[in-house]
PDB file of C-alpha atoms in Angstrom:
ATOM      1  CA  MET A  15    -138.066  45.593 -20.177  1.00 49.00           C
ATOM      2  CA  SER A  16    -133.990  45.125 -19.226  1.00 51.00           C
ATOM      3  CA  LYS A  17    -132.450  41.427 -19.571  1.00 51.00           C
ATOM      4  CA  LYS A  18    -131.200  40.968 -16.024  1.00 51.00           C
ATOM      5  CA  LYS A  19    -135.294  42.278 -14.841  1.00 54.00           C
ATOM      6  CA  PHE A  20    -136.241  38.860 -17.768  1.00 54.00           C
ATOM      7  CA  ALA A  21    -133.821  36.655 -16.624  1.00 53.00           C
ATOM      8  CA  LEU A  22    -134.191  36.950 -12.511  1.00 56.00           C
ATOM      9  CA  MET A  23    -138.721  37.223 -14.186  1.00 58.00           C
ATOM     10  CA  SER A  24    -137.085  32.850 -15.330  1.00 58.00           C
ATOM     11  CA  ALA A  25    -136.922  32.688 -11.989  1.00 57.00           C
ATOM     12  CA  VAL A  26    -140.145  33.954 -10.750  1.00 58.00           C
ATOM     13  CA  MET A  27    -141.344  31.844 -12.450  1.00 60.00           C
ATOM     14  CA  MET A  28    -140.269  28.618 -11.555  1.00 54.00           C
ATOM     15  CA  LEU A  29    -141.328  30.296  -8.347  1.00 55.00           C
ATOM     16  CA  VAL A  30    -144.811  31.082  -8.653  1.00 56.00           C
ATOM     17  CA  LEU A  31    -145.818  26.789  -8.295  1.00 50.00           C
ATOM     18  CA  VAL A  32    -145.711  27.197  -4.674  1.00 47.00           C
ATOM     19  CA  MET A  33    -148.457  29.409  -3.709  1.00 46.00           C
ATOM     20  CA  THR A  34    -151.597  26.547  -4.273  1.00 43.00           C
ATOM     21  CA  THR A  35    -153.573  26.927  -0.973  1.00 38.00           C
ATOM     22  CA  ALA A  36    -151.630  25.790   2.411  1.00 39.00           C
ATOM     23  CA  CYS A  37    -152.923  23.303   4.874  1.00 41.00           C
ATOM     24  CA  GLY A  38    -151.042  22.012   7.237  1.00 41.00           C
ATOM     25  CA  ASN A  39    -147.269  21.880   8.267  1.00 42.00           C
ATOM     26  CA  SER A  40    -144.594  19.734   7.899  1.00 49.00           C
ATOM     27  CA  LYS A  41    -140.795  19.490   6.135  1.00 49.00           C
ATOM     28  CA  LYS A  42    -140.182  17.326   9.501  1.00 53.00           C
ATOM     29  CA  ASP A  43    -137.965  14.126   8.342  1.00 66.00           C
ATOM     30  CA  VAL A  44    -137.883  14.457   5.041  1.00 82.00           C
ATOM     31  CA  ASP A  45    -135.008  14.402   3.090  1.00 82.00           C
ATOM     32  CA  LEU A  46    -133.590  16.697   1.474  1.00 86.00           C
ATOM     33  CA  GLY A  47    -132.049  14.698  -0.654  1.00 93.00           C
ATOM     34  CA  THR A  48    -127.524  15.016  -2.152  1.00 93.00           C
ATOM     35  CA  THR A  49    -126.346  17.276  -4.350  1.00 93.00           C
ATOM     36  CA  GLU A  50    -123.223  16.712  -6.017  1.00 91.00           C
ATOM     37  CA  LYS A  51    -121.539  17.501  -9.578  1.00 90.00           C
ATOM     38  CA  GLY A  52    -123.048  17.392 -11.879  1.00 96.00           C
ATOM     39  CA  SER A  53    -126.458  14.999 -10.108  1.00 97.00           C
ATOM     40  CA  TYR A  54    -129.165  14.703  -7.459  1.00 96.00           C
ATOM     41  CA  THR A  55    -130.181  12.003  -5.537  1.00 96.00           C
ATOM     42  CA  ASN A  56    -132.712  11.360  -2.493  1.00 96.00           C
ATOM     43  CA  SER A  57    -133.883   8.771  -1.394  1.00 95.00           C
ATOM     44  CA  TYR A  58    -137.306  10.401   0.903  1.00 94.00           C
ATOM     45  CA  PHE A  59    -139.235  10.722  -3.425  1.00 96.00           C
ATOM     46  CA  GLY A  60    -137.151   7.432  -4.433  1.00 96.00           C
ATOM     47  CA  VAL A  61    -135.246  10.371  -7.066  1.00 97.00           C
ATOM     48  CA  SER A  62    -132.134  11.141  -8.941  1.00 98.00           C
ATOM     49  CA  LEU A  63    -130.888  13.026 -12.086  1.00 98.00           C
ATOM     50  CA  LYS A  64    -127.888  14.518 -13.949  1.00 98.00           C
ATOM     51  CA  PHE A  65    -127.162  17.904 -14.752  1.00 98.00           C
ATOM     52  CA  PRO A  66    -124.235  19.391 -16.646  1.00 97.00           C
ATOM     53  CA  GLU A  67    -121.102  19.689 -13.783  1.00 96.00           C
ATOM     54  CA  ASP A  68    -120.437  23.085 -14.687  1.00 95.00           C
ATOM     55  CA  TRP A  69    -123.589  24.483 -13.818  1.00 96.00           C
ATOM     56  CA  GLN A  70    -124.318  27.287 -11.259  1.00 92.00           C
ATOM     57  CA  VAL A  71    -126.251  25.249  -8.349  1.00 92.00           C
ATOM     58  CA  GLN A  72    -128.347  27.286  -5.249  1.00 81.00           C
ATOM     59  CA  ASP A  73    -127.968  26.872  -2.328  1.00 68.00           C
ATOM     60  CA  ALA A  74    -130.878  26.443   0.354  1.00 62.00           C
ATOM     61  CA  GLU A  75    -129.635  30.911   1.330  1.00 64.00           C
ATOM     62  CA  GLY A  76    -129.888  31.392  -2.492  1.00 68.00           C
ATOM     63  CA  MET A  77    -133.167  29.507  -3.168  1.00 68.00           C
ATOM     64  CA  ASN A  78    -134.581  31.381  -0.193  1.00 64.00           C
ATOM     65  CA  GLU A  79    -133.703  34.249  -1.521  1.00 66.00           C
ATOM     66  CA  LEU A  80    -135.023  33.262  -4.803  1.00 64.00           C
ATOM     67  CA  ALA A  81    -138.502  33.468  -2.975  1.00 62.00           C
ATOM     68  CA  ASN A  82    -138.679  36.407  -0.819  1.00 62.00           C
ATOM     69  CA  ALA A  83    -137.835  37.733  -4.654  1.00 60.00           C
ATOM     70  CA  GLY A  84    -140.832  35.656  -6.751  1.00 60.00           C
ATOM     71  CA  LYS A  85    -142.817  37.223  -3.263  1.00 60.00           C
ATOM     72  CA  GLU A  86    -142.280  41.244  -3.735  1.00 61.00           C
ATOM     73  CA  VAL A  87    -143.587  40.900  -7.845  1.00 58.00           C
ATOM     74  CA  ILE A  88    -146.157  38.225  -7.611  1.00 60.00           C
ATOM     75  CA  ALA A  89    -147.904  39.749  -4.543  1.00 61.00           C
ATOM     76  CA  GLY A  90    -147.441  43.591  -4.570  1.00 63.00           C
ATOM     77  CA  ASN A  91    -149.278  45.660  -2.279  1.00 70.00           C
ATOM     78  CA  ASN A  92    -151.374  42.000  -1.667  1.00 69.00           C
ATOM     79  CA  ASP A  93    -150.977  41.927   2.077  1.00 70.00           C
ATOM     80  CA  VAL A  94    -153.400  37.791   1.341  1.00 65.00           C
ATOM     81  CA  LYS A  95    -151.184  36.997  -1.016  1.00 62.00           C
ATOM     82  CA  LYS A  96    -148.460  37.482   0.686  1.00 62.00           C
ATOM     83  CA  LYS A  97    -149.118  35.631   3.581  1.00 60.00           C
ATOM     84  CA  GLN A  98    -150.327  32.624   1.625  1.00 59.00           C
ATOM     85  CA  LEU A  99    -147.266  32.994  -0.352  1.00 59.00           C
ATOM     86  CA  ASP A 100    -145.764  32.792   3.135  1.00 57.00           C
ATOM     87  CA  LEU A 101    -148.070  29.943   4.439  1.00 54.00           C
ATOM     88  CA  ALA A 102    -146.595  28.301   1.140  1.00 55.00           C
ATOM     89  CA  GLU A 103    -143.201  28.383   2.043  1.00 55.00           C
ATOM     90  CA  ALA A 104    -143.379  27.323   5.195  1.00 55.00           C
ATOM     91  CA  LYS A 105    -144.755  23.725   4.018  1.00 66.00           C
ATOM     92  CA  THR A 106    -142.298  23.930   0.063  1.00 78.00           C
ATOM     93  CA  LEU A 107    -139.127  21.722   0.476  1.00 84.00           C
ATOM     94  CA  ASN A 108    -136.910  23.361  -2.031  1.00 84.00           C
ATOM     95  CA  LEU A 109    -135.376  20.344  -3.353  1.00 90.00           C
ATOM     96  CA  LEU A 110    -132.667  21.842  -5.951  1.00 91.00           C
ATOM     97  CA  MET A 111    -132.002  24.407  -8.725  1.00 90.00           C
ATOM     98  CA  ALA A 112    -129.449  24.207 -11.071  1.00 93.00           C
ATOM     99  CA  SER A 113    -128.472  27.613 -14.372  1.00 92.00           C
ATOM    100  CA  LYS A 114    -126.075  26.667 -17.075  1.00 94.00           C
ATOM    101  CA  TYR A 115    -125.715  30.547 -16.081  1.00 89.00           C
ATOM    102  CA  PRO A 116    -126.002  33.130 -12.754  1.00 82.00           C
ATOM    103  CA  LEU A 117    -130.119  33.641 -12.463  1.00 72.00           C
ATOM    104  CA  ASP A 118    -127.599  37.444 -11.379  1.00 67.00           C
ATOM    105  CA  GLY A 119    -125.452  37.554 -14.325  1.00 66.00           C
ATOM    106  CA  GLY A 120    -128.561  38.676 -17.393  1.00 68.00           C
ATOM    107  CA  GLN A 121    -128.743  36.523 -19.217  1.00 77.00           C
ATOM    108  CA  VAL A 122    -131.468  34.109 -19.572  1.00 78.00           C
ATOM    109  CA  GLY A 123    -130.688  30.242 -20.570  1.00 87.00           C
ATOM    110  CA  PRO A 124    -131.321  26.708 -19.047  1.00 94.00           C
ATOM    111  CA  SER A 125    -132.037  25.166 -15.787  1.00 92.00           C
ATOM    112  CA  THR A 126    -134.119  22.644 -13.748  1.00 93.00           C
ATOM    113  CA  MET A 127    -135.518  23.160 -10.743  1.00 91.00           C
ATOM    114  CA  ILE A 128    -137.610  20.041  -8.450  1.00 93.00           C
ATOM    115  CA  VAL A 129    -139.695  21.433  -5.201  1.00 89.00           C
ATOM    116  CA  ALA A 130    -141.515  19.763  -3.483  1.00 90.00           C
ATOM    117  CA  GLU A 131    -145.132  21.039  -0.888  1.00 87.00           C
ATOM    118  CA  LYS A 132    -146.876  19.791   1.486  1.00 86.00           C
ATOM    119  CA  VAL A 133    -150.827  18.668  -0.224  1.00 86.00           C
ATOM    120  CA  SER A 134    -154.187  17.430   1.240  1.00 75.00           C
ATOM    121  CA  MET A 135    -156.898  15.911   0.095  1.00 63.00           C
ATOM    122  CA  LEU A 136    -159.378  18.813   1.591  1.00 57.00           C
ATOM    123  CA  GLN A 137    -157.388  21.094  -0.546  1.00 72.00           C
ATOM    124  CA  GLY A 138    -158.813  19.420  -3.509  1.00 82.00           C
ATOM    125  CA  VAL A 139    -155.500  18.415  -4.399  1.00 88.00           C
ATOM    126  CA  LYS A 140    -155.751  14.326  -5.715  1.00 91.00           C
ATOM    127  CA  SER A 141    -152.769  14.439  -8.855  1.00 95.00           C
ATOM    128  CA  GLY A 142    -150.254  16.602 -10.514  1.00 95.00           C
ATOM    129  CA  LYS A 143    -153.132  17.851 -12.268  1.00 96.00           C
ATOM    130  CA  ASP A 144    -154.659  18.992  -9.546  1.00 94.00           C
ATOM    131  CA  TYR A 145    -151.799  20.740  -8.303  1.00 92.00           C
ATOM    132  CA  LEU A 146    -151.127  22.118 -11.654  1.00 93.00           C
ATOM    133  CA  GLU A 147    -154.342  23.197 -12.203  1.00 92.00           C
ATOM    134  CA  ALA A 148    -154.497  25.885  -8.817  1.00 87.00           C
ATOM    135  CA  SER A 149    -150.643  26.794 -10.022  1.00 86.00           C
ATOM    136  CA  LYS A 150    -152.435  28.077 -12.778  1.00 88.00           C
ATOM    137  CA  LYS A 151    -154.732  29.468 -11.828  1.00 84.00           C
ATOM    138  CA  LEU A 152    -152.698  32.357  -8.819  1.00 77.00           C
ATOM    139  CA  MET A 153    -150.070  32.707 -11.962  1.00 81.00           C
ATOM    140  CA  VAL A 154    -152.665  33.723 -13.808  1.00 84.00           C
ATOM    141  CA  GLU A 155    -153.842  36.270 -10.668  1.00 76.00           C
ATOM    142  CA  SER A 156    -150.418  37.508 -10.802  1.00 71.00           C
ATOM    143  CA  GLN A 157    -150.766  39.119 -13.939  1.00 70.00           C
ATOM    144  CA  LEU A 158    -147.472  38.164 -15.240  1.00 76.00           C
ATOM    145  CA  PRO A 159    -148.083  37.919 -18.785  1.00 84.00           C
ATOM    146  CA  TYR A 160    -148.609  33.751 -19.331  1.00 89.00           C
ATOM    147  CA  ASP A 161    -149.922  31.945 -22.092  1.00 94.00           C
ATOM    148  CA  PHE A 162    -150.985  27.550 -20.751  1.00 95.00           C
ATOM    149  CA  LYS A 163    -151.099  25.311 -23.188  1.00 96.00           C
ATOM    150  CA  GLU A 164    -153.300  22.145 -21.496  1.00 96.00           C
ATOM    151  CA  ILE A 165    -152.667  19.977 -19.150  1.00 97.00           C
ATOM    152  CA  SER A 166    -151.454  16.442 -20.636  1.00 98.00           C
ATOM    153  CA  THR A 167    -150.485  12.803 -18.225  1.00 98.00           C
ATOM    154  CA  THR A 168    -146.180  12.069 -19.164  1.00 98.00           C
ATOM    155  CA  LYS A 169    -144.130   9.584 -18.661  1.00 98.00           C
ATOM    156  CA  VAL A 170    -141.267  10.490 -16.932  1.00 98.00           C
ATOM    157  CA  GLY A 171    -137.916   8.255 -15.775  1.00 97.00           C
ATOM    158  CA  GLY A 172    -141.265   5.615 -15.924  1.00 96.00           C
ATOM    159  CA  LYS A 173    -143.249   7.564 -13.885  1.00 97.00           C
ATOM    160  CA  ASP A 174    -146.670   8.795 -14.594  1.00 98.00           C
ATOM    161  CA  MET A 175    -146.506  12.057 -14.365  1.00 98.00           C
ATOM    162  CA  ASP A 176    -148.667  15.878 -15.228  1.00 98.00           C
ATOM    163  CA  LEU A 177    -147.215  18.249 -17.492  1.00 98.00           C
ATOM    164  CA  MET A 178    -147.915  22.121 -17.964  1.00 96.00           C
ATOM    165  CA  GLN A 179    -146.006  24.381 -20.271  1.00 97.00           C
ATOM    166  CA  ALA A 180    -146.620  27.986 -19.359  1.00 93.00           C
ATOM    167  CA  THR A 181    -144.658  30.621 -21.895  1.00 93.00           C
ATOM    168  CA  ILE A 182    -143.334  34.094 -21.393  1.00 87.00           C
ATOM    169  CA  ASN A 183    -142.655  36.869 -23.842  1.00 85.00           C
ATOM    170  CA  ASN A 184    -140.883  40.140 -23.489  1.00 72.00           C
ATOM    171  CA  GLY A 185    -141.086  40.801 -27.513  1.00 76.00           C
ATOM    172  CA  GLU A 186    -138.075  39.496 -27.862  1.00 76.00           C
ATOM    173  CA  THR A 187    -137.182  36.257 -25.606  1.00 82.00           C
ATOM    174  CA  LEU A 188    -139.595  33.478 -25.281  1.00 89.00           C
ATOM    175  CA  ILE A 189    -139.311  31.952 -22.239  1.00 89.00           C
ATOM    176  CA  THR A 190    -140.758  27.950 -21.687  1.00 93.00           C
ATOM    177  CA  GLN A 191    -141.367  26.265 -19.048  1.00 92.00           C
ATOM    178  CA  ASP A 192    -142.472  23.002 -18.222  1.00 96.00           C
ATOM    179  CA  TYR A 193    -143.395  21.719 -15.192  1.00 95.00           C
ATOM    180  CA  TYR A 194    -144.249  18.103 -14.490  1.00 97.00           C
ATOM    181  CA  SER A 195    -146.329  17.452 -11.348  1.00 97.00           C
ATOM    182  CA  ALA A 196    -146.536  13.828  -9.348  1.00 97.00           C
ATOM    183  CA  ILE A 197    -147.962  13.767  -5.818  1.00 96.00           C
ATOM    184  CA  ILE A 198    -145.870  11.089  -3.717  1.00 95.00           C
ATOM    185  CA  ASP A 199    -146.285  10.561   0.115  1.00 92.00           C
ATOM    186  CA  GLY A 200    -148.230  13.524   0.409  1.00 90.00           C
ATOM    187  CA  TYR A 201    -146.381  15.840  -1.201  1.00 93.00           C
ATOM    188  CA  ALA A 202    -147.012  17.267  -4.612  1.00 93.00           C
ATOM    189  CA  PHE A 203    -143.738  16.594  -5.933  1.00 96.00           C
ATOM    190  CA  ASN A 204    -142.427  18.825  -9.780  1.00 95.00           C
ATOM    191  CA  PHE A 205    -139.902  19.445 -12.243  1.00 96.00           C
ATOM    192  CA  ILE A 206    -139.301  22.944 -13.639  1.00 93.00           C
ATOM    193  CA  PHE A 207    -137.558  22.922 -16.371  1.00 95.00           C
ATOM    194  CA  THR A 208    -136.990  26.843 -17.753  1.00 92.00           C
ATOM    195  CA  TYR A 209    -135.978  26.639 -21.729  1.00 93.00           C
ATOM    196  CA  VAL A 210    -135.685  30.083 -24.488  1.00 91.00           C
ATOM    197  CA  ASP A 211    -134.955  28.637 -27.872  1.00 94.00           C
ATOM    198  CA  GLU A 212    -134.365  24.664 -29.379  1.00 96.00           C
ATOM    199  CA  ALA A 213    -130.826  24.916 -28.271  1.00 96.00           C
ATOM    200  CA  THR A 214    -131.662  24.834 -25.433  1.00 96.00           C
ATOM    201  CA  LYS A 215    -134.771  22.624 -24.748  1.00 97.00           C
ATOM    202  CA  ALA A 216    -132.621  19.919 -25.956  1.00 98.00           C
ATOM    203  CA  GLU A 217    -130.240  20.831 -22.834  1.00 98.00           C
ATOM    204  CA  THR A 218    -133.378  20.366 -20.370  1.00 98.00           C
ATOM    205  CA  ASP A 219    -134.766  17.415 -22.200  1.00 98.00           C
ATOM    206  CA  LYS A 220    -131.137  15.778 -21.585  1.00 98.00           C
ATOM    207  CA  ILE A 221    -131.692  16.013 -18.105  1.00 98.00           C
ATOM    208  CA  LEU A 222    -135.331  14.948 -18.418  1.00 98.00           C
ATOM    209  CA  SER A 223    -134.430  11.946 -19.538  1.00 98.00           C
ATOM    210  CA  SER A 224    -131.625  11.513 -17.176  1.00 98.00           C
ATOM    211  CA  VAL A 225    -134.920  11.298 -14.231  1.00 98.00           C
ATOM    212  CA  GLU A 226    -135.258   7.803 -12.384  1.00 98.00           C
ATOM    213  CA  PHE A 227    -138.058   6.645 -10.011  1.00 97.00           C
ATOM    214  CA  LYS A 228    -137.025   3.577  -8.406  1.00 92.00           C
TER     215      LYS A 228
END
């Protein structure tokens, strides 16, 4: 696997998380937040965080392109999965994508992403753990070579969030992604932090420690 393709894989890993069962709409009247140089704030979810000012920030169009790339990798020729992804995308809010390096530059590095998906108790999704368990099942079905650690609960910005760690190893580089999830006002609200070694983990840990919930 080329470095460029492996870098894209790291972005695809992030986007697999939106594959939970569709339950309806909608994004109406939800604040997408404000991204400024080195910071993100969202009054609807009551959250803010800081990231390095020189990191690359993807706009909505860029995140949609990544989502389309993710669908190609995950669904392949499976029309059912493609429809499932389309439905999930229709009720998913892409709030923030910030990375140290351009995602199409072939260099794998640390990044952070925030996504929120409308959920329903009818899906059996009552907690962040429920959402992560459903996501894990679909990630396994994607046939990407994931390894997982057991889901745990931790504090993020003073809020209880469930944590799932997933890794992919191509024989040269180990990509680790930490998925934090909590149910907020009918949405599964998620942070996704990506890193490849202790140095890059320290960078994402700094962003994580800056998170504040009101």
